[in-house]
Every structure is written in structure tokens, then in C-alpha cells.
Coordinates of C-alpha atoms in Angstrom, one line a residue:
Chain A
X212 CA -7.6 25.6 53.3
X213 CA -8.3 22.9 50.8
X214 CA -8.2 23.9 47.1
X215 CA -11.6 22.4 45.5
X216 CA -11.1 19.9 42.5
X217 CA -13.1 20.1 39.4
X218 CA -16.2 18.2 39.9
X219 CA -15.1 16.6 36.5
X220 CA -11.5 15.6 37.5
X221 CA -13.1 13.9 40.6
X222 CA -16.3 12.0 38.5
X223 CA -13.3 10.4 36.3
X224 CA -10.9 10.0 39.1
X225 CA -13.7 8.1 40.7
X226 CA -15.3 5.7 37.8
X227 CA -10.7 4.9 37.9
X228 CA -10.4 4.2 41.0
X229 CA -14.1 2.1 41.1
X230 CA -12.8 0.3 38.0
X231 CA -9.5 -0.9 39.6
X232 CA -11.3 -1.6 43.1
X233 CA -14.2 -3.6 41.7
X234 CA -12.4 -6.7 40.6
X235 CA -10.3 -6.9 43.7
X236 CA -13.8 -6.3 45.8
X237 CA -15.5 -9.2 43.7
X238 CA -12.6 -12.0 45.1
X239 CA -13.3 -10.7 48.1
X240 CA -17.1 -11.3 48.4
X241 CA -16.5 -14.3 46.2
X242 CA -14.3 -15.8 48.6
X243 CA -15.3 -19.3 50.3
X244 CA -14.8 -17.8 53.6
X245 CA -15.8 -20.9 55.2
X246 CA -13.1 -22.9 53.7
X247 CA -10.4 -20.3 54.2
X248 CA -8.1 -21.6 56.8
X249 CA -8.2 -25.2 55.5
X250 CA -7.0 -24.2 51.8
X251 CA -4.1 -21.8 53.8
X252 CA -3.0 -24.6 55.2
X253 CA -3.0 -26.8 52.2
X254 CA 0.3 -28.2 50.7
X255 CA -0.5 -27.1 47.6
X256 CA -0.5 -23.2 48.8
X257 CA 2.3 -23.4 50.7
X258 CA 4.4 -25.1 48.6
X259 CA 3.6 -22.5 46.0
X260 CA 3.7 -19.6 48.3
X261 CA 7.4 -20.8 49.2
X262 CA 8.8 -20.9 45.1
X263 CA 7.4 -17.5 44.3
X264 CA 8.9 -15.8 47.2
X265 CA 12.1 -17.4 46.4
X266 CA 12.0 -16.9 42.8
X267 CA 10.4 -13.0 43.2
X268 CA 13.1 -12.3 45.6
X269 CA 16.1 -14.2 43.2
X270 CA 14.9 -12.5 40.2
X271 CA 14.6 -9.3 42.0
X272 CA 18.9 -9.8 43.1
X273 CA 19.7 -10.7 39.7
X274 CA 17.9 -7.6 38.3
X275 CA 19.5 -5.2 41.0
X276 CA 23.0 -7.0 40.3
X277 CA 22.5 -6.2 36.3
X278 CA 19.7 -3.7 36.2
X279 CA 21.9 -0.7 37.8
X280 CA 25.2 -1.2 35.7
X281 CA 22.9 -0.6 32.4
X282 CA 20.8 1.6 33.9
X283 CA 24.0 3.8 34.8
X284 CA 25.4 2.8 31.1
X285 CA 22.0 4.4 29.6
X286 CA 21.7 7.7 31.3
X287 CA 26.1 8.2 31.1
X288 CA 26.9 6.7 28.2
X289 CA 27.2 8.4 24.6
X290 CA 27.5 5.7 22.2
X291 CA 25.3 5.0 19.3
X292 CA 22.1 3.0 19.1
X293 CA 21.8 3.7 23.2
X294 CA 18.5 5.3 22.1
X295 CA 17.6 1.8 20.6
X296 CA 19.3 -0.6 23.7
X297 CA 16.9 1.5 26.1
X298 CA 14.1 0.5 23.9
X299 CA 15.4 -3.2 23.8
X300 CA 15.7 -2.7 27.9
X301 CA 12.4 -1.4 28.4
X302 CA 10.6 -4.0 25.8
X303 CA 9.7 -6.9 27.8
X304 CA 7.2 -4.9 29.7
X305 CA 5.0 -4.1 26.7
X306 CA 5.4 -7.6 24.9
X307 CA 3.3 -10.2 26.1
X308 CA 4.6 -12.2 28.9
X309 CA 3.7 -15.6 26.4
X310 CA 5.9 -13.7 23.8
X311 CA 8.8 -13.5 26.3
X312 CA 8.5 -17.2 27.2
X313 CA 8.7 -18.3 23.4
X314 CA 12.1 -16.0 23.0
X315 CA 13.4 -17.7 25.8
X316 CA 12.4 -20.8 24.6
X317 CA 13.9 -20.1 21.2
X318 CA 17.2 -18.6 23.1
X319 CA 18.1 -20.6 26.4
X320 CA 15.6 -24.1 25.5
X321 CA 17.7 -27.3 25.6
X322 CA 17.8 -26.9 21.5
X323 CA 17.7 -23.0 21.2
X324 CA 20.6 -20.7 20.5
X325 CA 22.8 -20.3 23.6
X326 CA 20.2 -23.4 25.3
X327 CA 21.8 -26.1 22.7
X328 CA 25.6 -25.2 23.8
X329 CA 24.6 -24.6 27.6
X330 CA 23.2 -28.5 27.3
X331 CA 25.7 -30.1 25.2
X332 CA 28.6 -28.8 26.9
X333 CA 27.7 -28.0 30.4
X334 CA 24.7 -30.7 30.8
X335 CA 22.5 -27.7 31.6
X336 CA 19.0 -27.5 31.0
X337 CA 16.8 -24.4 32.3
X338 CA 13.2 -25.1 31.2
X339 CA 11.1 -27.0 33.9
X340 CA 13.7 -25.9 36.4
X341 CA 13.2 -23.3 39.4
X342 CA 16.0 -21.5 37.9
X343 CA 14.6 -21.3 34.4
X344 CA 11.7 -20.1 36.4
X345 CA 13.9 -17.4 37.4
X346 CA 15.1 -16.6 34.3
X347 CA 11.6 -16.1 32.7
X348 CA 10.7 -13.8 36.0
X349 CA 14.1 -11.7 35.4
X350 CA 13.0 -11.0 32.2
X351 CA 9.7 -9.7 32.7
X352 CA 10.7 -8.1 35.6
X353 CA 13.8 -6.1 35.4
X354 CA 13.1 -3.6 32.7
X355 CA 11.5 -1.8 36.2
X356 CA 14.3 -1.1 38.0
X357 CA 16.3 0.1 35.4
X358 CA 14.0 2.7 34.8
X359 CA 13.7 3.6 37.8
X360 CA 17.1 3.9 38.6
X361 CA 18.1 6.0 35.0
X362 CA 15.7 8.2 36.1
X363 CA 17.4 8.6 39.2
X364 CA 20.5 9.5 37.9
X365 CA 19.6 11.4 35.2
X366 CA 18.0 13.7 37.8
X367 CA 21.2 13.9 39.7
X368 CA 23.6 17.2 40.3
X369 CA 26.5 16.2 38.7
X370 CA 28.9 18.6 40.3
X371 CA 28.8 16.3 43.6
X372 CA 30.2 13.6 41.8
X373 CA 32.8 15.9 40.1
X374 CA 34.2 17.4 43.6
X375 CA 34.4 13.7 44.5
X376 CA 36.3 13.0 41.8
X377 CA 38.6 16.4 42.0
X378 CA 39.5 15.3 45.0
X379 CA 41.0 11.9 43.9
X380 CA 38.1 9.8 44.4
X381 CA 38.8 6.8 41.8
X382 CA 35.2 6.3 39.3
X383 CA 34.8 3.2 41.2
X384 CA 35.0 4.7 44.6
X385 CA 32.5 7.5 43.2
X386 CA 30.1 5.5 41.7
X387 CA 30.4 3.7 45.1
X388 CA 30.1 6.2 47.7
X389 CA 28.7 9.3 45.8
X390 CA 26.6 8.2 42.8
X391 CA 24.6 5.6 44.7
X392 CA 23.9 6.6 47.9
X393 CA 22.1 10.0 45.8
X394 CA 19.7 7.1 43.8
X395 CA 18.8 4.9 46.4
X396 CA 15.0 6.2 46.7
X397 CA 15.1 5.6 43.0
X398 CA 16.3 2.4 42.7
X399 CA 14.5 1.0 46.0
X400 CA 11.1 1.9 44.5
X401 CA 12.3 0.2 41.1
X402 CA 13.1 -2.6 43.4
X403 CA 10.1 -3.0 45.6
X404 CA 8.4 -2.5 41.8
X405 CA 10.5 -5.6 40.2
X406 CA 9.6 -8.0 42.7
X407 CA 5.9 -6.8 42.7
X408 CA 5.9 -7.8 38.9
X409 CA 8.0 -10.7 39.9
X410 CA 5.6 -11.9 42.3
X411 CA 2.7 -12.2 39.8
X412 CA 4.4 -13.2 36.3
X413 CA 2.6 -15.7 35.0
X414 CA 3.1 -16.0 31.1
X415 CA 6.7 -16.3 30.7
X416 CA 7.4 -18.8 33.2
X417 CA 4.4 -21.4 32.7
X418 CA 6.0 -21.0 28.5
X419 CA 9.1 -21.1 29.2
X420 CA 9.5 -23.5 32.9
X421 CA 6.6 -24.8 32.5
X422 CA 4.3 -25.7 35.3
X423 CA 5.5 -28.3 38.2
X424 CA 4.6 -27.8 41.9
X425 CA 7.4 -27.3 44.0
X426 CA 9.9 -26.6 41.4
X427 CA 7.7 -24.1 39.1
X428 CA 4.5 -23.7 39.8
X429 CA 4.5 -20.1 41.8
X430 CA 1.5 -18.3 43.2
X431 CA 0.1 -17.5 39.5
X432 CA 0.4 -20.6 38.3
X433 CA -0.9 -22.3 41.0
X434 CA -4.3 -19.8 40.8
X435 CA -4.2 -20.9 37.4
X436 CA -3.9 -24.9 37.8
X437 CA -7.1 -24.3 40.6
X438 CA -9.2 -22.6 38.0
X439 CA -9.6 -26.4 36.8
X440 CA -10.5 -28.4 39.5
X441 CA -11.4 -25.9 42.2
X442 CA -12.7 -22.4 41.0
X443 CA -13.1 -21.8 44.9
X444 CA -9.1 -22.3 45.5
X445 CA -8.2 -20.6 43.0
X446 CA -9.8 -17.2 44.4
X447 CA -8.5 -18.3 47.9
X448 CA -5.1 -18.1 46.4
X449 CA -5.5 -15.2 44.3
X450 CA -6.6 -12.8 47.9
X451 CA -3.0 -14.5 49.4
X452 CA -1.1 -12.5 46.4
X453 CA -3.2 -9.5 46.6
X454 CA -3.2 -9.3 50.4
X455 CA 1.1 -9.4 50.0
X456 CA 1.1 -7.3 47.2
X457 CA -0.9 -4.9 48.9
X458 CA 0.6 -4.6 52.2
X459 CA 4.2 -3.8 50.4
X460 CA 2.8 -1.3 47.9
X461 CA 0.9 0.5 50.6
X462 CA 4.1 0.0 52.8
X463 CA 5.7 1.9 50.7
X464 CA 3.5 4.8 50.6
X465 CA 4.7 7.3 47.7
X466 CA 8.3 6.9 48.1
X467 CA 7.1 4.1 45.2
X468 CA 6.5 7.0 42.9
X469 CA 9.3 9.1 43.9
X470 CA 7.2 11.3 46.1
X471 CA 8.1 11.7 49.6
Chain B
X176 CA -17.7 21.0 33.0
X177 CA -19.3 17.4 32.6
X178 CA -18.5 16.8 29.1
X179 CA -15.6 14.5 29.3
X180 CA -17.1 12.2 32.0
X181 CA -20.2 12.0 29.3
X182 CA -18.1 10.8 26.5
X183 CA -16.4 8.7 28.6
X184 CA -19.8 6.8 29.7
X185 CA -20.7 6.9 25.8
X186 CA -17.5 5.0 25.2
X187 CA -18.4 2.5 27.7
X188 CA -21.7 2.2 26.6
X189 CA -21.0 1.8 22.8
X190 CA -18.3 -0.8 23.3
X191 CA -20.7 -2.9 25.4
X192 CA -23.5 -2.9 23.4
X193 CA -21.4 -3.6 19.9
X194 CA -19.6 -6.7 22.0
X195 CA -23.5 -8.5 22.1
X196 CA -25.0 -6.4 19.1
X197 CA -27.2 -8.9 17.9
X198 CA -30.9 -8.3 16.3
X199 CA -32.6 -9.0 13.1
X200 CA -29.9 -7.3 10.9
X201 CA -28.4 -8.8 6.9
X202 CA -25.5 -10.7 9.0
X203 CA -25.4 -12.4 12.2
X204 CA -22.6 -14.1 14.3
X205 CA -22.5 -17.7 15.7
X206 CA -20.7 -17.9 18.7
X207 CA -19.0 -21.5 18.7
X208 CA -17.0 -22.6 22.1
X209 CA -14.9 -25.2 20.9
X210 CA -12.6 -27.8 22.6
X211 CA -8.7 -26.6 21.4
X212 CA -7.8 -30.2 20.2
X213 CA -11.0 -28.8 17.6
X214 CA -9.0 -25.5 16.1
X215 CA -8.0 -26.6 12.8
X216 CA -10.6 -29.1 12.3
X217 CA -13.1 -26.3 13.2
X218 CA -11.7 -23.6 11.4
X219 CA -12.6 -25.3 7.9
X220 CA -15.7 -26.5 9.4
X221 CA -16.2 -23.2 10.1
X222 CA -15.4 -21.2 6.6
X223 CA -16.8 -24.1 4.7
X224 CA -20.3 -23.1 7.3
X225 CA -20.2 -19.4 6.0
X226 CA -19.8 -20.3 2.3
X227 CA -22.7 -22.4 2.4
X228 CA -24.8 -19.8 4.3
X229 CA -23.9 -16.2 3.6
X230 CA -24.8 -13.7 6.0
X231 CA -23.8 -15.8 9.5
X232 CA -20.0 -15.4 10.8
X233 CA -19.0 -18.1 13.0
X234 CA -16.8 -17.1 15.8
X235 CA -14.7 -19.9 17.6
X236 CA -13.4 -19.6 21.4
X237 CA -11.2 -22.6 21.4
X238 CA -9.7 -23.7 25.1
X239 CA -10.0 -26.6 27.5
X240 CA -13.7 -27.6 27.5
X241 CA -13.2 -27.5 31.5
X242 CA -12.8 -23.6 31.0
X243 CA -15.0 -23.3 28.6
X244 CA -17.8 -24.9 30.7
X245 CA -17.5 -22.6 33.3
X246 CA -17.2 -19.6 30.7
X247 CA -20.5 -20.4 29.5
X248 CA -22.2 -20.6 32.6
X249 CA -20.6 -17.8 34.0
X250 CA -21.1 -15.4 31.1
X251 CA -23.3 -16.8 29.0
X252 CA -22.4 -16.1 25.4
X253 CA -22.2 -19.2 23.5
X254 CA -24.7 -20.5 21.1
X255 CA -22.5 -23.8 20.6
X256 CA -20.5 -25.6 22.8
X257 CA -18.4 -28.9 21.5
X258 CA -16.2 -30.6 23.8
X259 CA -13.8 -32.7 24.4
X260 CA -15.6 -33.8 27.6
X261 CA -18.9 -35.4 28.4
X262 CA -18.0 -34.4 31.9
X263 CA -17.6 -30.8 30.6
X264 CA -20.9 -31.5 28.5
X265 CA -22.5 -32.8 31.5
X266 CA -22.1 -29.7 34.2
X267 CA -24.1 -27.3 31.3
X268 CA -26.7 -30.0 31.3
X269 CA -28.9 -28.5 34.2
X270 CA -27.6 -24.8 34.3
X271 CA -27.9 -23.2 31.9
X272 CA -29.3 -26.7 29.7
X273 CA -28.3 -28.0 25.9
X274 CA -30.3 -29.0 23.5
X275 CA -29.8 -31.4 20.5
X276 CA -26.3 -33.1 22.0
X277 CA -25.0 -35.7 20.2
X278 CA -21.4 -36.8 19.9
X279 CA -20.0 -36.0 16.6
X280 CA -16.2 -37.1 17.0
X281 CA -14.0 -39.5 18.7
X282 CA -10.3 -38.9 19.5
X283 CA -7.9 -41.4 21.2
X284 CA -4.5 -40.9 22.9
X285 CA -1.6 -41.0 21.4
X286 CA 2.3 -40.6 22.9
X287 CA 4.6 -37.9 21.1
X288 CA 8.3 -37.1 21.0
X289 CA 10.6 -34.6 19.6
X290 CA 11.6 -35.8 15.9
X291 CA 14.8 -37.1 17.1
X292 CA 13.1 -39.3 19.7
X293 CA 16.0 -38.5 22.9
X294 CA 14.9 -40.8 25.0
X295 CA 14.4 -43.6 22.9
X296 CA 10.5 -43.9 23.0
X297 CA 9.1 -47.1 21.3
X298 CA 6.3 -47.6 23.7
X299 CA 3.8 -46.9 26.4
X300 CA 5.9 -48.7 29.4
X301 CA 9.4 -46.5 28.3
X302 CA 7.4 -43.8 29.9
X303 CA 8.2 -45.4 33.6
X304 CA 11.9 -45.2 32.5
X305 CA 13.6 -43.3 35.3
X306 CA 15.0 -39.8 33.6
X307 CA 12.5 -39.5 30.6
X308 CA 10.9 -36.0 30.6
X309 CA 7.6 -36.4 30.4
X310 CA 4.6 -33.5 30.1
X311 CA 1.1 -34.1 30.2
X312 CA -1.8 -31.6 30.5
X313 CA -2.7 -31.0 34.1
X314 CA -5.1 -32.4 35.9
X315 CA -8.6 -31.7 35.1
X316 CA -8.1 -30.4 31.7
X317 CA -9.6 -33.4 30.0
X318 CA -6.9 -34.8 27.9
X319 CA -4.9 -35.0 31.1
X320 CA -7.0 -36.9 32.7
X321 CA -7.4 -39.2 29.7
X322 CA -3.4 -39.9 29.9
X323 CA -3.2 -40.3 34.0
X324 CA -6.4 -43.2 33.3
X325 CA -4.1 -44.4 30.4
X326 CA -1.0 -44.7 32.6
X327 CA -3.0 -46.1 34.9
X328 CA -4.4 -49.2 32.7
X329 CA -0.5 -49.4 31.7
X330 CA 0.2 -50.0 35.1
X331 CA 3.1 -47.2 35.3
X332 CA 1.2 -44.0 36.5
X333 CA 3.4 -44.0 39.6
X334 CA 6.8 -44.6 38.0
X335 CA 5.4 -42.0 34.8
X336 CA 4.3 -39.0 37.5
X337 CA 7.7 -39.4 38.8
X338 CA 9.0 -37.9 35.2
X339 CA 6.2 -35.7 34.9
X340 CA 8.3 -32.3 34.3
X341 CA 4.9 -30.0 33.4
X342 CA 1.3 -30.2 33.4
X343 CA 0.3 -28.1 31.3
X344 CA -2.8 -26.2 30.4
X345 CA -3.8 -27.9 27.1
X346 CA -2.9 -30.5 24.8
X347 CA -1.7 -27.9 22.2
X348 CA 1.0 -26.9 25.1
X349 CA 2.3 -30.3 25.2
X350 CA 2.8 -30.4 21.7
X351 CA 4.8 -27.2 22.2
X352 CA 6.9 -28.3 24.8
X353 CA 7.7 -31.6 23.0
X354 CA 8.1 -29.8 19.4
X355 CA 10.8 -27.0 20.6
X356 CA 12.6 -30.3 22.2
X357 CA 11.9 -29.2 25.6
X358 CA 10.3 -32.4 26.7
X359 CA 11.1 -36.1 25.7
X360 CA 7.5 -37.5 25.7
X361 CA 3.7 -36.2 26.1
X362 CA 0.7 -37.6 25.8
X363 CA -1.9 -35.8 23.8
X364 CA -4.4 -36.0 21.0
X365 CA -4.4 -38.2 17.8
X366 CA -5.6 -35.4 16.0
X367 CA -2.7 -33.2 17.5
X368 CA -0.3 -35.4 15.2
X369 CA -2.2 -34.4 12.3
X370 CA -2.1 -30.5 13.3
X371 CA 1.9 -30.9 14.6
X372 CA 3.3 -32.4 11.5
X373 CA 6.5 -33.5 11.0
X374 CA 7.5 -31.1 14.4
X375 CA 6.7 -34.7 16.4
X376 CA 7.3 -38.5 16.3
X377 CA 3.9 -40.4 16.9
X378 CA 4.2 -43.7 19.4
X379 CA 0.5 -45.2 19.5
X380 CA -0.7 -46.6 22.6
X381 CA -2.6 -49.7 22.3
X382 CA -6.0 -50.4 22.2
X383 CA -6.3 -51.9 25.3
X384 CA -5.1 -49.2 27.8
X385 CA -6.2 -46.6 25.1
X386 CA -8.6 -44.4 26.2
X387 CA -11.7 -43.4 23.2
X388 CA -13.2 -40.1 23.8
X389 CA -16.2 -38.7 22.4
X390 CA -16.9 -35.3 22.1
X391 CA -20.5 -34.1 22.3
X392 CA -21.8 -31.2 20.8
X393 CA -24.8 -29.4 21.6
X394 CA -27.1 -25.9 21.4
X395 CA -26.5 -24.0 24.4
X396 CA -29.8 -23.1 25.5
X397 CA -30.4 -19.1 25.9
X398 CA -28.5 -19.0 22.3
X399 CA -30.6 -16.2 20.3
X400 CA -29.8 -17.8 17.0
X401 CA -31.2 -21.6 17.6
X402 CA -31.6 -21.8 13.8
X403 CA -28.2 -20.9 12.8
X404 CA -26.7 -23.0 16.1
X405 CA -28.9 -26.3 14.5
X406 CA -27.5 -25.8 11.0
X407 CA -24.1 -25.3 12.6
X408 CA -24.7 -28.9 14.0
X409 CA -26.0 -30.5 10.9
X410 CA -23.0 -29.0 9.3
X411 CA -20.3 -30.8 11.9
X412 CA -22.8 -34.2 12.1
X413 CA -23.0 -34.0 8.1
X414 CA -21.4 -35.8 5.4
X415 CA -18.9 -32.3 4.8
X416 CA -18.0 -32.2 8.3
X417 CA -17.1 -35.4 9.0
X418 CA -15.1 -35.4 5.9
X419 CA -13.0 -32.6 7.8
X420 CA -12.9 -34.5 11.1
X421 CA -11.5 -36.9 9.3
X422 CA -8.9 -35.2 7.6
X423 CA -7.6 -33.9 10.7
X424 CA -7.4 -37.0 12.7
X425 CA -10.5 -37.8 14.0
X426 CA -12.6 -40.7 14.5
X427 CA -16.3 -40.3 13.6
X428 CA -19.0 -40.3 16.4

């Protein structure tokens, strides 16, 4: 038998969920139906649905790649100051996107600290490139997966890994086959979470790579060029991204949350 | 048991009314939408406004007039509306209407580089040079539009769109882009020079495939405060105002 909620619990649970719904409702009633399949099938769409998968799923690899050696380096390590490098880790998720685009800028533009040497020496420049486009996304992006993945292992038994090792397992060979193998729900929800944020970063990118279709201008930007000369398109667009978004999130179900 | 949904729905209700709180009280605020090439022009307009009338606050929602159009007759909220448009002026003219318009200010175009000038920019036609990075504001944000029909008197719009790196939302983000060194050229504002300093390298474009815009400004109608909206325009039309204007760049109307 069903326990009963709180009439209370479910009055605020439901003035939530109508809050989050509504907006997502309005784009679809707003929709120009009637001109649906002809601005699918435009260039412009396509184009831009093409970058931000690419640059979702690159940014997503590169977080993975680097996101799981710090997140193991924050939950395992003692050293001082980790207290302050997890807070440094986690950062770019409360600062505003714009705010991450300007440190990039200042840090990796064709006349900013590392930017200046990586252009004088090596001829490279990132901004209005799809990899700076990349770059911006990581940074928004990856503070999710390691997260998720700390968690995971700080929730881990740790005498599993210690047998391994008893029994001559080298840290590399644990780490490999032991450690991560026990926090892969964790870190494919952090994952699956990365490129969702991925997906729709908007800020850093059009600051930092600026906005040029078929080399920057992702799904975001793309709804955001539209608001100008066709408010219609720009809704059209916007349902593409939350149809994908969507079908992923409820894909995963709970495991996103940790709850099987 | 209902208590917190209540306060909840008080919360709600209180933020929403404060937000458009208006009524015959000691102090009243004038809700200005404002073209962004206007910011610091407006801004003194604006303080020099409240000094001379105590008692009404003039709020400023500065952003490309193509937005702001569309803000306003979405939403509603403005009492003013100056822009860098006619075109953007125009769509308000039948929903929801303007009263009083009248251009106050002209602007013309005007070609920018980093300081250091990279690329070697001395005039309009370098900008068909094959490898120069060039960012203009996208396309129907006014001022990009403006620089396309400039390139497009100059002859070099196809060769120039081939260097086009980013459009970008407003003329303040070209700046930006060209400023941090990003970008060799952009095309923008004159009164952007004025506001960007020594953080750019002016290039004028000539008269002849200039382009001279004139931004109208008008009473929004459904404004609550006509009065305060009028005196807002004398001010900006008025011998103080287009002192301003001029100060930051701008032609008079």
C-alpha cells in the first residue's frame, strides 16, 4: 500500500514541477508547426546541429580524459589546499558562463597569458576556432563529472582495492581493474551530465570563440543569432535541443542521480 | 498543514507586484530602453535627468534595438524607447504605437583595430585582404547591417564576409573582441571610439560608402508616466543633452 504524502509536500512539489514545465510547454504551443519541417531541413540547423554534437561530445572526452585523474586526486589525496582546488574545480558551474569566457579570453586569447606564447611560438590561435569552442565548453562543463565521480569513490569500500593490492596488483593495475569498474554508474551519470551542459553552453563560447556558423555557432548560438531575424526559428531550434536533451535525460532514468 | 505553500504564494505575489509597483507615490521610475551604442551617452543623460527633477529614477535597458523592439511589444514595460534603428522604431509604430518620435542623434560607421593595428589597416578596401580577421555584429542587429551595406557600397562585401571570424551580438562585442586583440578589424560605432578609448585604433570610412544613422526616440504608448517620458525627451532633444551626445561621439539629429 501506498504511503500518503503531505498535502503540503505535494502543493509545493506541484507549483516545482508546473514552474519547470511551463516554459518548456510555452515553445511548444509557440511553435510555427506549419513551418517545422522546412526550418529542420535548413542549412543553417543542420549545420549547427552537426558542431554542437561534435563539440558536446569532444568536450565531454576531454573532461572524462582529465576529469577522473583529479577527481581520484581529490577524494585520495591528503595534501594541503585540496579543500581549496575542489572549490577551484567545482567553480565554473556557479560563475557565469560570460565570466568564464572573459578568463579564457584573458588566459588562452591570441594576447592573454599562456594565448600570447601558444601564438608566437606555435602559430596557434584558439578564439573563433571549433577548438576554442571546445575549450570554452570543457570549462563549463567538466566540473560535473568530477563530482560525480569523487562521489563515487569516496563512497567506495576500500578493503576491495586493498586485497587487490595484497595480492600484488600494481596501483595502476588497481586503479584499472578494481577502482573503476566500482565507479562507473558514478562517473557515467557525470558523463551523460557533462555533455547535457555541454550541449547547451552558450556564454563562454559565443565570449570566448565567438559566433561563426559552421565553425562556432552550436545549437545555442544559433537560437540566439535567430532571435534577430526570425523569432519563429529560433523556437524551432530551441524544441530540437530540448527534444535531445530530453530523450537522454529520461533515457537515463535515475541511474542519472545515482538511484537504481 | 498549508502554511508554507501560503508564504510561498506571498513571496510570489510580493516580488511581482514590487517589479511594476508604480502609483502616485513621492518617487517614481522611468523605464528607458535604450540602443547599447547609447550606454554612456545615456547614463549622464540620465543622472543629469534626476538632478534636474528629483523624485523620478530613470532606469536604462540598454541592448540591440532589434531586441529591445520585440521586448517592448512582448512585455510591455517601457515608457521610452531610443534606438539605433528606424526599422526597430518602425515595427512599435502600429503595436503597441509611439508618440512624439523624433530623431535626436546620428552615428556613422567607423572601422577599428587593436592598438597595434596587426594587419596593417589603413582603409576600408584592406578589409578584402585575404587573412585579415574581421568581426562585425550579426545580421539583423542594426549596426551589422549598417557595415554589410557599407561593404557593400565599398564593393568588397564578398571578399570581407570571407574574413568574417564572428558576428556578434552588438557593437560593444566587437569592440571587445578587437580590444583583447582577438580580432584584426570590426566595424562598429563612431561613438564606440569615444567609449573604447585608447583600447582601439580608429580607421574612418569615407563619406561616400559611409552609412549615417539616425536614431529616433519616442514615448511608448501604454507608458503610465507620459509626463516624466516627455520631459525625458526634451531632456535628450535639449540643449544639455545634445551637449552629452556630443561629447560621446555623436552627431546631432
Amino acid at each position: 500500500m501506498r504511503a500518503r504524502l503531505p498535502l503540503a509536500i505535494v502543493a509545493l512539489a506541484s507549483l516545482g514541477a508546473v514552474f519547470v514545465l511551463l516554459p518548456v510547454l510555452a515553445l511548444f504551443v509557440r511553435a510555427p508547426w506549419s513551418r517545422l519541417g522546412g526550418a529542420l531541413s535548413g542549412v543553417g540547423a543542420s549545420t549547427a546541429l552537426r558542431l554542437s554534437i561534435e563539440v558536446s561530445l569532444a568536450a565531454t572526452a576531454i573532461s572524462v580524459a582529465v576529469g577522473i585523474p583529479l577527481a581520484w586526486v581529490l577524494a585520495r589525496g591528503e595534501f594541503p589546499g585540496r579543500n581549496l582546488l575542489r572549490a577551484a574545480v567545482v567553480l565554473p558551474i556557479v560563475l557565469p558562463p560570460v565570466v568564464g569566457g572573459v578568463g579564457l579570453l584573458a588566459a588562452l586569447g591570441r594576447s592573454g597569458l599562456v594565448g600570447r606564447w601558444l601564438h608566437d611560438a606555435l602559430g596557434i590561435q584558439l578564439t573563433f576556432t571549433t577548438g576554442g569552442a571546445v575549450v570554452a565548453t570543457t570549462f563549463v562543463s567538466m566540473p560535473l563529472v568530477v563530482l560525480a565521480t569523487e562521489a563515487g569513490l569516496r563512497g567506495l569500500d576500500l578493503r576491495y582495492e586493498r586485497a587487490a593490492a595484497a595480492m600484488g596488483g600494481s596501483p595502476w593495475y588497481v586503479f584499472r581493474r578494481v577502482t573503476l569498474p566500482m565507479v562507473a554508474p558514478q562517473l557515467a551519470a557525470g558523463a551523460v551530465l557533462t555533455w547535457a551542459r555541454a550541449l547547451g553552453e552558450f556564454g563562454a563560447t559565443i565570449t570566448f570563440a565567438g559566433n561563426l556558423a559552421g565553425r562556432t555557432e552550436t545549437m545555442p548560438l544559433a537560437v540566439f543569432q535567430a532571435r534577430q531575424v526570425d523569432p519563429g526559428g529560433a523556437i524551432v531550434l530551441s524544441l530540437i535541443l530540448v527534444v535531445i536533451s530530453v530523450s537522454v535525460l529520461v533515457a537515463l532514468g535515475g541511474r542519472l542521480t545515482g538511484i537504481r | 498543514m498549508r502554511a508554507p505553500v501560503l508564504v510561498v504564494l506571498a513571496l510570489v505575489t510580493v516580488g511581482c507586484s514590487a517589479a511594476n509597483g508604480t502609483g502616485p507615490g513621492a518617487s517614481s521610475t522611468l523605464t528607458v530602453f535604450a540602443a547599447s551604442s547609447l550606454t554612456a551617452a545615456f547614463d549622464r543623460i540620465g543622472s543629469d535627468f534626476t538632478a534636474a527633477n528629483p523624485g523620478i529614477t530613470v532606469s536604462f535597458n540598454f541592448g540591440s534595438s532589434t531586441d529591445l523592439a520585440s521586448q517592448i511589444q512582448s512585455e510591455g514595460t517601457a515608457d521610452v524607447f531610443a534606438s539605433a534603428s528606424g526599422t526597430a522604431m518602425d515595427s512599435l509604430q502600429s503595436d503597441p504605437g509611439v508618440t512624439g518620435r523624433t530623431d535626436f542623434a546620428t552615428n556613422r560607421l567607423v572601422i577599428i583595430t587593436p592598438p597595434d593595428d596587426p594587419a596593417g589597416i589603413a582603409s576600408i578596401v584592406d578589409l578584402a585582404r585575404s587573412g585579415v580577421r574581421l568581426v562585425l555584429a550579426a545580421e539583423g542587429v542594426p549596426v551589422g547591417d549598417y557595415a554589410r551595406q557599407a561593404l557593400t557600397s565599398a564593393r568588397i562585401l564578398r571578399e570581407a564576409m570571407r574574413n568574417v571570424v564572428s558576428n556578434e551580438d552588438d557593437d560593444a562585442s566587437v569592440v571587445a573582441k578587437v580590444s583583447s586583440g582577438e580580432a584584426d578589424a570590426g566595424i562598429v560605432y563612431t561613438s564606440d571610439v569615444v567609449a573604447a578609448g585608447n583600447a582601439i585604433r580608429p580607421v574612418a570610412i569615407p563619406a561616400p560608402v559611409n552609412v549615417v544613422v539616425s536614431y529616433p526616440i519616442a514615448v511608448v504608448t501604454g507608458s503610465t508616466q507620459t509626463d516624466a517620458a516627455t520631459s525625458f525627451l526634451d531632456e535628450v532633444t535639449g540643449p544639455t543633452g545634445q551637449a552629452t551626445l556630443k561629447d560621446f561621439g555623436f552627431g546631432p539629429g
